[in-house]
mmCIF file of C-alpha atoms in Angstrom:
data_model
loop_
_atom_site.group_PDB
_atom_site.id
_atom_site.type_symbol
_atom_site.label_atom_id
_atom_site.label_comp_id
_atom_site.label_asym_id
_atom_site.label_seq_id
_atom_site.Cartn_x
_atom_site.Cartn_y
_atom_site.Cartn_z
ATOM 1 C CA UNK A 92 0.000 0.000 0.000
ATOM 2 C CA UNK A 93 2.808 2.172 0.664
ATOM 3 C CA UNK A 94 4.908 1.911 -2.225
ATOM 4 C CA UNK A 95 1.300 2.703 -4.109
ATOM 5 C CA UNK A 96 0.971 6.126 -2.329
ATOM 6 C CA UNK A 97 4.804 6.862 -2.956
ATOM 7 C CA UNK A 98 4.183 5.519 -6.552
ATOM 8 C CA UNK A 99 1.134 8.033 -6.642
ATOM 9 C CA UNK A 100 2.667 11.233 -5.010
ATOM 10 C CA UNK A 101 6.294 10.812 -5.625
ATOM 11 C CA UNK A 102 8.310 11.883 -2.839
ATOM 12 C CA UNK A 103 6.911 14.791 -0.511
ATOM 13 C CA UNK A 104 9.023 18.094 -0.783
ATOM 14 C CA UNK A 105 9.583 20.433 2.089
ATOM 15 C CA UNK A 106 10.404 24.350 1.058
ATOM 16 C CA UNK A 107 11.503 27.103 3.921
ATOM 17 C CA UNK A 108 8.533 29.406 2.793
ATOM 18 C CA UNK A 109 6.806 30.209 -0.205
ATOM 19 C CA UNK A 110 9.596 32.587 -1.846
ATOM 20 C CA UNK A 111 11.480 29.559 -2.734
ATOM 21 C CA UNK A 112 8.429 27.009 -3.783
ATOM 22 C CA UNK A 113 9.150 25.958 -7.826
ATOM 23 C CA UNK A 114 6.344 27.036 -9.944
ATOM 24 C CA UNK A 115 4.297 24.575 -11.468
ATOM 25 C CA UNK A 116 2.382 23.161 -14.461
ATOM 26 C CA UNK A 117 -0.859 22.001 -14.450
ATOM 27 C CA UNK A 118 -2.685 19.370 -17.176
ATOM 28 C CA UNK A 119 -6.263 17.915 -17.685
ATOM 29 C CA UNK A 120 -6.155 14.240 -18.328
ATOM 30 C CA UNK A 121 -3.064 13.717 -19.620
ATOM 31 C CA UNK A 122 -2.928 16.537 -22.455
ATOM 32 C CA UNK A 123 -1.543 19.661 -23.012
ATOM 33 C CA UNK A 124 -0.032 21.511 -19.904
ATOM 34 C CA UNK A 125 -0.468 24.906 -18.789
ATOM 35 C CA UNK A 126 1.732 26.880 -16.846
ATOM 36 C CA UNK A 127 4.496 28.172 -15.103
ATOM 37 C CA UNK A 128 2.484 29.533 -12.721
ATOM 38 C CA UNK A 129 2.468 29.719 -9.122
ATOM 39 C CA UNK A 130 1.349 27.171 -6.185
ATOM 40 C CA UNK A 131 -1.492 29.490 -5.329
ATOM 41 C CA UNK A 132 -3.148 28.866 -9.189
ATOM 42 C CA UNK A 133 -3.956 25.112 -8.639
ATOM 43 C CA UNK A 134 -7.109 26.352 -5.646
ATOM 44 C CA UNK A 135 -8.651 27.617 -9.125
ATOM 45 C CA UNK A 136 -7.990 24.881 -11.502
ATOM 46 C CA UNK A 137 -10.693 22.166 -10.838
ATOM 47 C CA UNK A 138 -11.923 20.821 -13.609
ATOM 48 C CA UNK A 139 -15.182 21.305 -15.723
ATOM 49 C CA UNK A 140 -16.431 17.797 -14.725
ATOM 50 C CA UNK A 141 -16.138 15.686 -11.794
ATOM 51 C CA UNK A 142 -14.281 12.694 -14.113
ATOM 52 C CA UNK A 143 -11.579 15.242 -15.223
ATOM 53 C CA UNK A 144 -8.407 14.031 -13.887
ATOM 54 C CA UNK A 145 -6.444 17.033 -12.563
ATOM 55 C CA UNK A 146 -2.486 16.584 -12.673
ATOM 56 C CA UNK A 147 0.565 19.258 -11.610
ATOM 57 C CA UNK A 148 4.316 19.301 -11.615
ATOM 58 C CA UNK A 149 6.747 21.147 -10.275
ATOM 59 C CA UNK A 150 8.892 23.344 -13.231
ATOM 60 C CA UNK A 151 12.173 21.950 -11.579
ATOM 61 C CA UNK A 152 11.039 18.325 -12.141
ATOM 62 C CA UNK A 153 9.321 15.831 -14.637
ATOM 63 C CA UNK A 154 6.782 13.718 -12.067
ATOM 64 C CA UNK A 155 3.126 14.512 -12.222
ATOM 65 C CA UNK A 156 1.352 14.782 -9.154
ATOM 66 C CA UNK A 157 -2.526 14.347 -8.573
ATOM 67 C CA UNK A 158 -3.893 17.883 -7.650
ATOM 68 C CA UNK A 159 -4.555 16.982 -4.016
ATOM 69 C CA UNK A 160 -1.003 16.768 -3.018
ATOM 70 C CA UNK A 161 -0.524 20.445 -4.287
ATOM 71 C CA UNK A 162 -3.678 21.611 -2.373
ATOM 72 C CA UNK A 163 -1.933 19.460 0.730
ATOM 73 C CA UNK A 164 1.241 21.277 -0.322
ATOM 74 C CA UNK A 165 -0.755 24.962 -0.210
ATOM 75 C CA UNK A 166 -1.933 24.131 3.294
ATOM 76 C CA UNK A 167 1.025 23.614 4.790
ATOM 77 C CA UNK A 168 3.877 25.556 2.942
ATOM 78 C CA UNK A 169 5.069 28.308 5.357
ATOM 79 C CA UNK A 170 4.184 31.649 4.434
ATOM 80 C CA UNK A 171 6.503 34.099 2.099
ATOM 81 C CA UNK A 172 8.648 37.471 3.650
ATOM 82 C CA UNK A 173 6.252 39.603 2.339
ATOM 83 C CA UNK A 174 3.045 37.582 3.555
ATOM 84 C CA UNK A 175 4.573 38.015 6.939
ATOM 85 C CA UNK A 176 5.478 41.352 6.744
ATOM 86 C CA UNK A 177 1.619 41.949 5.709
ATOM 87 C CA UNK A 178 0.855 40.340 9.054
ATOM 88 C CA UNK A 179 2.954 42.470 11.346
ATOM 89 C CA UNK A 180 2.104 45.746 10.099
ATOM 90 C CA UNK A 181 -1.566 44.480 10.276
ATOM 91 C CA UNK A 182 -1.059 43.964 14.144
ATOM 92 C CA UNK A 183 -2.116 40.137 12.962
ATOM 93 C CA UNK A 184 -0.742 37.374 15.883
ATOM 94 C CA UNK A 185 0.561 34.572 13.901
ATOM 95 C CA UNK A 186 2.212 31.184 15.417
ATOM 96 C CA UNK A 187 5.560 29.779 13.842
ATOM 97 C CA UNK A 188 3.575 27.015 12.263
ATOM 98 C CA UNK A 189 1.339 29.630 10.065
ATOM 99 C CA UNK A 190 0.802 28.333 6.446
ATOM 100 C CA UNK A 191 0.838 30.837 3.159
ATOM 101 C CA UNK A 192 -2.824 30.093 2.807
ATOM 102 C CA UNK A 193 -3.819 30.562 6.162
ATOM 103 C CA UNK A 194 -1.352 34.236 6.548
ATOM 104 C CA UNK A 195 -3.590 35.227 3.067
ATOM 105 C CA UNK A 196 -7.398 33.787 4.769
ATOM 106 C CA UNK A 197 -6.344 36.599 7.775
ATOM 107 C CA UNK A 198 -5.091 39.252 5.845
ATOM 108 C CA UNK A 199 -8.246 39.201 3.611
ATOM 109 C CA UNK A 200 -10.339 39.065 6.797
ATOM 110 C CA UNK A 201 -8.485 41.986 8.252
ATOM 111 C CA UNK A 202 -9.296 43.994 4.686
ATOM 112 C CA UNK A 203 -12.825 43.353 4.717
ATOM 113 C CA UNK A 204 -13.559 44.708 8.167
ATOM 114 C CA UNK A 205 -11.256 47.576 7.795
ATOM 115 C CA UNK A 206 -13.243 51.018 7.008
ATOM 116 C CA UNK A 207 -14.049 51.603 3.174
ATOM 117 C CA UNK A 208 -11.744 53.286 1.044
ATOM 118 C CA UNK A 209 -11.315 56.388 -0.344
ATOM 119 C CA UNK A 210 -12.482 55.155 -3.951
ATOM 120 C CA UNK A 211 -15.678 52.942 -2.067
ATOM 121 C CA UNK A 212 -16.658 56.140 -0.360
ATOM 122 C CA UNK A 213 -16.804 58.176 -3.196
ATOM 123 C CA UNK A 214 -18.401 55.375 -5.112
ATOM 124 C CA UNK A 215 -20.895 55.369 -2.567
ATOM 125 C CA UNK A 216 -21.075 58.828 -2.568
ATOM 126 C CA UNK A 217 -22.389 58.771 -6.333
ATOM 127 C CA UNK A 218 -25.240 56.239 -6.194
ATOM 128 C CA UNK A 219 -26.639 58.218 -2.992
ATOM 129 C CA UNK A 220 -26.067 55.490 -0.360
ATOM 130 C CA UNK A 221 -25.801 56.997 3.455
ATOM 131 C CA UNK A 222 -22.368 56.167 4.843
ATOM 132 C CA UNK A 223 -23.931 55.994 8.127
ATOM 133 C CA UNK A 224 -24.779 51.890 7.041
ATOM 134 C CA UNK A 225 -21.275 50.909 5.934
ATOM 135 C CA UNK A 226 -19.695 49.964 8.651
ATOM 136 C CA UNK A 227 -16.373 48.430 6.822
ATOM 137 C CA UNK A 228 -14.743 47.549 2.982
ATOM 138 C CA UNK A 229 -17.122 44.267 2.885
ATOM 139 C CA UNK A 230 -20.022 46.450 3.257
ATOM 140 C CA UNK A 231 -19.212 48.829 0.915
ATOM 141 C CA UNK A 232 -18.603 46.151 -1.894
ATOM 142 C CA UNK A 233 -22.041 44.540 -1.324
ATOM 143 C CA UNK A 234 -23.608 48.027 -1.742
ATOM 144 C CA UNK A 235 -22.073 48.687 -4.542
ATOM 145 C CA UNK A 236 -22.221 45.336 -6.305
ATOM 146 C CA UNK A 237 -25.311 45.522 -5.706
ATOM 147 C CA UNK A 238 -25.993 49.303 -6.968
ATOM 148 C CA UNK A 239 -23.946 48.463 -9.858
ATOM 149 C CA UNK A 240 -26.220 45.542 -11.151
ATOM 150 C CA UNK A 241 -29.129 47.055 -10.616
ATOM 151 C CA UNK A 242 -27.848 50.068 -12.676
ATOM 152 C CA UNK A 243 -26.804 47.728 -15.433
ATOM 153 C CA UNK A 244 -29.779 45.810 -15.470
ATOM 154 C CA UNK A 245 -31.353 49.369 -16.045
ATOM 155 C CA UNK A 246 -29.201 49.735 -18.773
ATOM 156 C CA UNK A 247 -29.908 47.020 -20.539
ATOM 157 C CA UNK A 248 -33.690 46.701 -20.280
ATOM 158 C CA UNK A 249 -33.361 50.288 -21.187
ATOM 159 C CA UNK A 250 -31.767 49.228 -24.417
ATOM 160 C CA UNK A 251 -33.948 46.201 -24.860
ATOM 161 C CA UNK A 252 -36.634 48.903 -25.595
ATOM 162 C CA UNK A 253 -35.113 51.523 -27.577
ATOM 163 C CA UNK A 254 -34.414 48.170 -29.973
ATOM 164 C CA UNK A 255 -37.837 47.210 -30.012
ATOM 165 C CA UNK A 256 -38.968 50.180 -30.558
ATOM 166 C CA UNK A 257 -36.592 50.921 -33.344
ATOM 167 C CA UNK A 258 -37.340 47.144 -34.608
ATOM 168 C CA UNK A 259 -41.374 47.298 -34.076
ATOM 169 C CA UNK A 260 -42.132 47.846 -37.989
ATOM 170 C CA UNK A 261 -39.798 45.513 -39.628
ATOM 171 C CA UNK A 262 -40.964 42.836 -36.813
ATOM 172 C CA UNK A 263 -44.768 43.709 -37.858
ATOM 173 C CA UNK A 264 -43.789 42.653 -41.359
ATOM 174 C CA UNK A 265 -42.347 39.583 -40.352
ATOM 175 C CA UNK A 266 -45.310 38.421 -38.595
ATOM 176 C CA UNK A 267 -47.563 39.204 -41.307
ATOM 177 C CA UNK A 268 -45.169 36.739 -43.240
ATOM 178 C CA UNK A 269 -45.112 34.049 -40.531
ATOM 179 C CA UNK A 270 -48.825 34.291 -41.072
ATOM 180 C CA UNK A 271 -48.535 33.485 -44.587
ATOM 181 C CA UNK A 272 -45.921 30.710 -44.033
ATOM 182 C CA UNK A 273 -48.509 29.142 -41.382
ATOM 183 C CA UNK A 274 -51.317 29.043 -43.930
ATOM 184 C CA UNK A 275 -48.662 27.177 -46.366
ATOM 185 C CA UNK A 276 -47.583 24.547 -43.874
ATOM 186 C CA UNK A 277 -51.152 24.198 -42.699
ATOM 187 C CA UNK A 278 -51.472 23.095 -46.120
ATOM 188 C CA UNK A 279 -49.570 19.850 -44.770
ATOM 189 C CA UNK A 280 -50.455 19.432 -41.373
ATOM 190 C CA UNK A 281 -52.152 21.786 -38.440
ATOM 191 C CA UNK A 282 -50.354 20.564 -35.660
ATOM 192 C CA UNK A 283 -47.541 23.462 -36.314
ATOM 193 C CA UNK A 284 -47.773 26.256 -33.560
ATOM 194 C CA UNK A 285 -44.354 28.435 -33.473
ATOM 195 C CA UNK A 286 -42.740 30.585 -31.088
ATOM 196 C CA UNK A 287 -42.508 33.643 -32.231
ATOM 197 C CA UNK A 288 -38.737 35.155 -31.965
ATOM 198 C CA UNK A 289 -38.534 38.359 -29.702
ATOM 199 C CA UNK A 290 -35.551 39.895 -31.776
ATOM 200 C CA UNK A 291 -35.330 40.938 -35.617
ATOM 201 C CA UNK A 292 -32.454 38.876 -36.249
ATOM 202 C CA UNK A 293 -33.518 35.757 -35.225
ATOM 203 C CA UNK A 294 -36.913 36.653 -36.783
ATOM 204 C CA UNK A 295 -35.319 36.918 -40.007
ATOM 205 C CA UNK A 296 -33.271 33.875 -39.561
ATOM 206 C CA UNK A 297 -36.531 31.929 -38.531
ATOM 207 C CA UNK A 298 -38.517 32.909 -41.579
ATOM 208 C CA UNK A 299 -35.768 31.910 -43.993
ATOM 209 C CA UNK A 300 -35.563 28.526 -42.096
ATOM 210 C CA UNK A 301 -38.956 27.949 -42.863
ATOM 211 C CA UNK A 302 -39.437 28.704 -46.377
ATOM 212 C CA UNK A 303 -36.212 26.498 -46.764
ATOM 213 C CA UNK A 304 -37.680 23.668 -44.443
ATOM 214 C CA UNK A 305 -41.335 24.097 -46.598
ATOM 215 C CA UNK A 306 -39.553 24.394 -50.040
ATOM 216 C CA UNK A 307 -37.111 20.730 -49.210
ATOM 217 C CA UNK A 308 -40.202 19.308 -48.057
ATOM 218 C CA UNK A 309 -42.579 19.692 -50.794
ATOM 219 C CA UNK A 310 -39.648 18.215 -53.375
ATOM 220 C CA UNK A 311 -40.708 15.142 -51.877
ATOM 221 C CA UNK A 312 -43.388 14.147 -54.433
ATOM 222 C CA UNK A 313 -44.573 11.395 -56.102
ATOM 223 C CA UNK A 314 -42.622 12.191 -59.318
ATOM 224 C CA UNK A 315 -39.730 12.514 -56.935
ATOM 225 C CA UNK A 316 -40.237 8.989 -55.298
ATOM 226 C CA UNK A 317 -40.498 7.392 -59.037
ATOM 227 C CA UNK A 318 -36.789 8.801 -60.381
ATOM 228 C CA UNK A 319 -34.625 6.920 -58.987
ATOM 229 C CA UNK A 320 -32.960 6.221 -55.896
ATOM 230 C CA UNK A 321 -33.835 7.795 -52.536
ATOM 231 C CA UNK A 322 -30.664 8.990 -50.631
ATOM 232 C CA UNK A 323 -31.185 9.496 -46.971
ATOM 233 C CA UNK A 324 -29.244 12.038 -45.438
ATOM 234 C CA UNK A 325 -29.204 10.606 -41.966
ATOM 235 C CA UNK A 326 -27.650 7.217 -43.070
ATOM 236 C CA UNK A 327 -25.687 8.530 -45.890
ATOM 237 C CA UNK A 328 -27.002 6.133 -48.325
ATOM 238 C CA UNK A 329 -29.418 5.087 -50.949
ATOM 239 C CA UNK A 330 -32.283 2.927 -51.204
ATOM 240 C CA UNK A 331 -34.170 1.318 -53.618
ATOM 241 C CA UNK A 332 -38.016 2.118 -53.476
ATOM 242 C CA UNK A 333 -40.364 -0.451 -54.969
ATOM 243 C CA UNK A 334 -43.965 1.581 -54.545
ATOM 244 C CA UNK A 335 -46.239 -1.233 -55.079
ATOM 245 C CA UNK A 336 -49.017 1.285 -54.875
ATOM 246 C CA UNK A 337 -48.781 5.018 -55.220
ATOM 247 C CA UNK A 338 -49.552 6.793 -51.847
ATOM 248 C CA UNK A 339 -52.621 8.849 -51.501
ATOM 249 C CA UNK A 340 -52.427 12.612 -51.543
ATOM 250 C CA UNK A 341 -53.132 12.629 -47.581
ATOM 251 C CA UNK A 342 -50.075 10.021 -47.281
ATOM 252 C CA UNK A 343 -47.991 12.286 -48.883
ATOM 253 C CA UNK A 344 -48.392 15.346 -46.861
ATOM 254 C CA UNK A 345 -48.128 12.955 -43.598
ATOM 255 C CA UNK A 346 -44.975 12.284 -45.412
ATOM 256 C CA UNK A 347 -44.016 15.856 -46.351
ATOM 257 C CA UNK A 348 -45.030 17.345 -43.124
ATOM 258 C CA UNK A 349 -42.657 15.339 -41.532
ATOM 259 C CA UNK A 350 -40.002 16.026 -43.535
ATOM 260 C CA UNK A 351 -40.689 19.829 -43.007
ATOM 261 C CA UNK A 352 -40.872 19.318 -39.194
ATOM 262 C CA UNK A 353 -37.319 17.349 -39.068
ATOM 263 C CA UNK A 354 -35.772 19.755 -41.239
ATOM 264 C CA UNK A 355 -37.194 22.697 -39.153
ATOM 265 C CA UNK A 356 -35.964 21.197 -35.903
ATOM 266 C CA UNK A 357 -32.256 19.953 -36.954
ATOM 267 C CA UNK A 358 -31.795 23.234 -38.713
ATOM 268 C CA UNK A 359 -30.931 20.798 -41.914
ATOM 269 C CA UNK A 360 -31.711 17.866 -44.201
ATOM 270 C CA UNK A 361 -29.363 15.782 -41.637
ATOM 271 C CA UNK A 362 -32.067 13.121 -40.222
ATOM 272 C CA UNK A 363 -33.091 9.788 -40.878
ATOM 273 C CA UNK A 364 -35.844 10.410 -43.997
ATOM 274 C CA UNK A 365 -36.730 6.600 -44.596
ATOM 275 C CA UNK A 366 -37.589 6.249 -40.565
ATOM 276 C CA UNK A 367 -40.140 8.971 -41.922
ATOM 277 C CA UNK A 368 -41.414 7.245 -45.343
ATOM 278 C CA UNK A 369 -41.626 4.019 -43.216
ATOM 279 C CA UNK A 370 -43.639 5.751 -40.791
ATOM 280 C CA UNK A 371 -46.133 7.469 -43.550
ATOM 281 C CA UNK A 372 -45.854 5.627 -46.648
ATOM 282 C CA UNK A 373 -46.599 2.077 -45.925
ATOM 283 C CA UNK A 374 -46.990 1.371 -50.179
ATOM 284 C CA UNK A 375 -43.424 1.783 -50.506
ATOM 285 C CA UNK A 376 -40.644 -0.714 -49.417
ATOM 286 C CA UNK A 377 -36.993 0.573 -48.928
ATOM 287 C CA UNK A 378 -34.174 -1.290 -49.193
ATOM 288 C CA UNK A 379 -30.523 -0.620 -49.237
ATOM 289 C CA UNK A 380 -28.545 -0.269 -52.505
#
């Protein structure tokens, strides 16, 4: 079990302080590296998911670690000349076993309860909050985070409008011709209700889709079915068709509305269209060329 462990972590380092700690590279599962940077970088570096297997080194060596022994090493690694400086002319008390990360958890507790600074005051100043409420620096950044969004949210809801007001006639026009492309597709089937897009762009992108989805779907006729082969996109092959009887005209927009509602929904002609004339056209037999 032991030799596993030393197999696993390699042998454990000792440094003086943090001033003379290596810096380090850090990979995801086994590819590239990134890097040099220093200890402190791996508390950020977790992975996007949970399987992602995390991996360091130090710059003066080639052995890859597993990211707990650095986050170990960041516990315990006595703190650097100028973290302890910080401390004393804080007035911080600090025992000789003090780690770099615990010097840096005091020192930022000391900041926030400090009184706000000159730039937070004046900040505060501007969006009219009494200073008589901000008792210290943590304070003052809530307020003002908090200010701050709600003055951006303003901002944007602000612009929201001035676009659809500025929009409002070209988006009139498009509905009137999503109205006209629902009376086409109702043509094929009335079980088509869409979403209408909030933004011009994606209006305009949303009508074209359909009048390309409509237009690829009605090329599926009976002429069409009778030239030749039938390639399906989704398998990336043909198939031979042997129509024993021709479908009926309400087979065919079964068929056809299908095809218009697959295209709409993959954005393409890339889905399965014999699962769809197997489904709706039970006169025709496919079979693989």
């Amino acid at each position: 079990m032991m030799s596993f462990l030393k197999s696993l972590f390699g042998s454990t380092r000792q440094f003086a302080s943090y001033d003379v700690c290596p810096e380090i590279f850090i990979r995801f599962n086994g590819k590239k590296e990134y890097g040099p940077h220093k200890l402190e970088k791996i508390m950020t570096y977790d992975g996007i998911n949970s399987s992602d297997t995390i991996e360091a080194r130090f710059s003066d060596e080639t052995l890859w670690r597993p990211r707990k022994y650095f986050l170990n090493l960041w516990d315990r690694i006595p703190p650097s000349a100028h973290s302890r400086k910080r401390l004393e002319n804080e007035g911080i008390q600090f025992g000789s076993e003090i780690s770099e990360a615990e010097a840096r958890r005091l020192l930022k507790k000391k900041q926030r309860t400090k009184l706000p600074t000159k730039r937070q005051v004046s900040l505060l100043q501007q969006f009219g909050i009494s200073l008589d409420s901000v008792t210290n620096r943590e304070d003052a950044n809530r307020l003002i985070a908090e200010r701050k969004g709600r003055e951006r949210k303003a901002e944007e809801n602000a612009a929201r409008a001035r676009r659809q007001n500025q929009e409002a006639p070209q988006i009139e026009e498009c509905r009137l011709r999503l109205e006209g492309l629902k009376a086409r597709v109702g043509q094929l089937t009335a079980d088509w209700h869409p979403t209408e897009p909030k933004d011009l762009n994606t209006y305009l992108d949303f009508l074209e889709l359909i009048e390309e989805a409509l237009e690829y779907a009605r090329g599926f006729d009976i002429a069409e079915l009778h030239s030749g082969p039938f390639y399906d996109p989704g398998t990336s092959q043909d198939y031979y068709l042997e129509i024993n009887t021709d479908p009926t005209e309400s087979e065919m927009k079964e068929f056809q509305a299908g095809i218009f509602l697959c295209y709409l929904r993959k954005g393409s002609d890339e889905f399965g269209h014999v699962k769809l004339l197997k489904k709706h056209l039970h006169s025709i037999v496919a079979s693989p060329l």
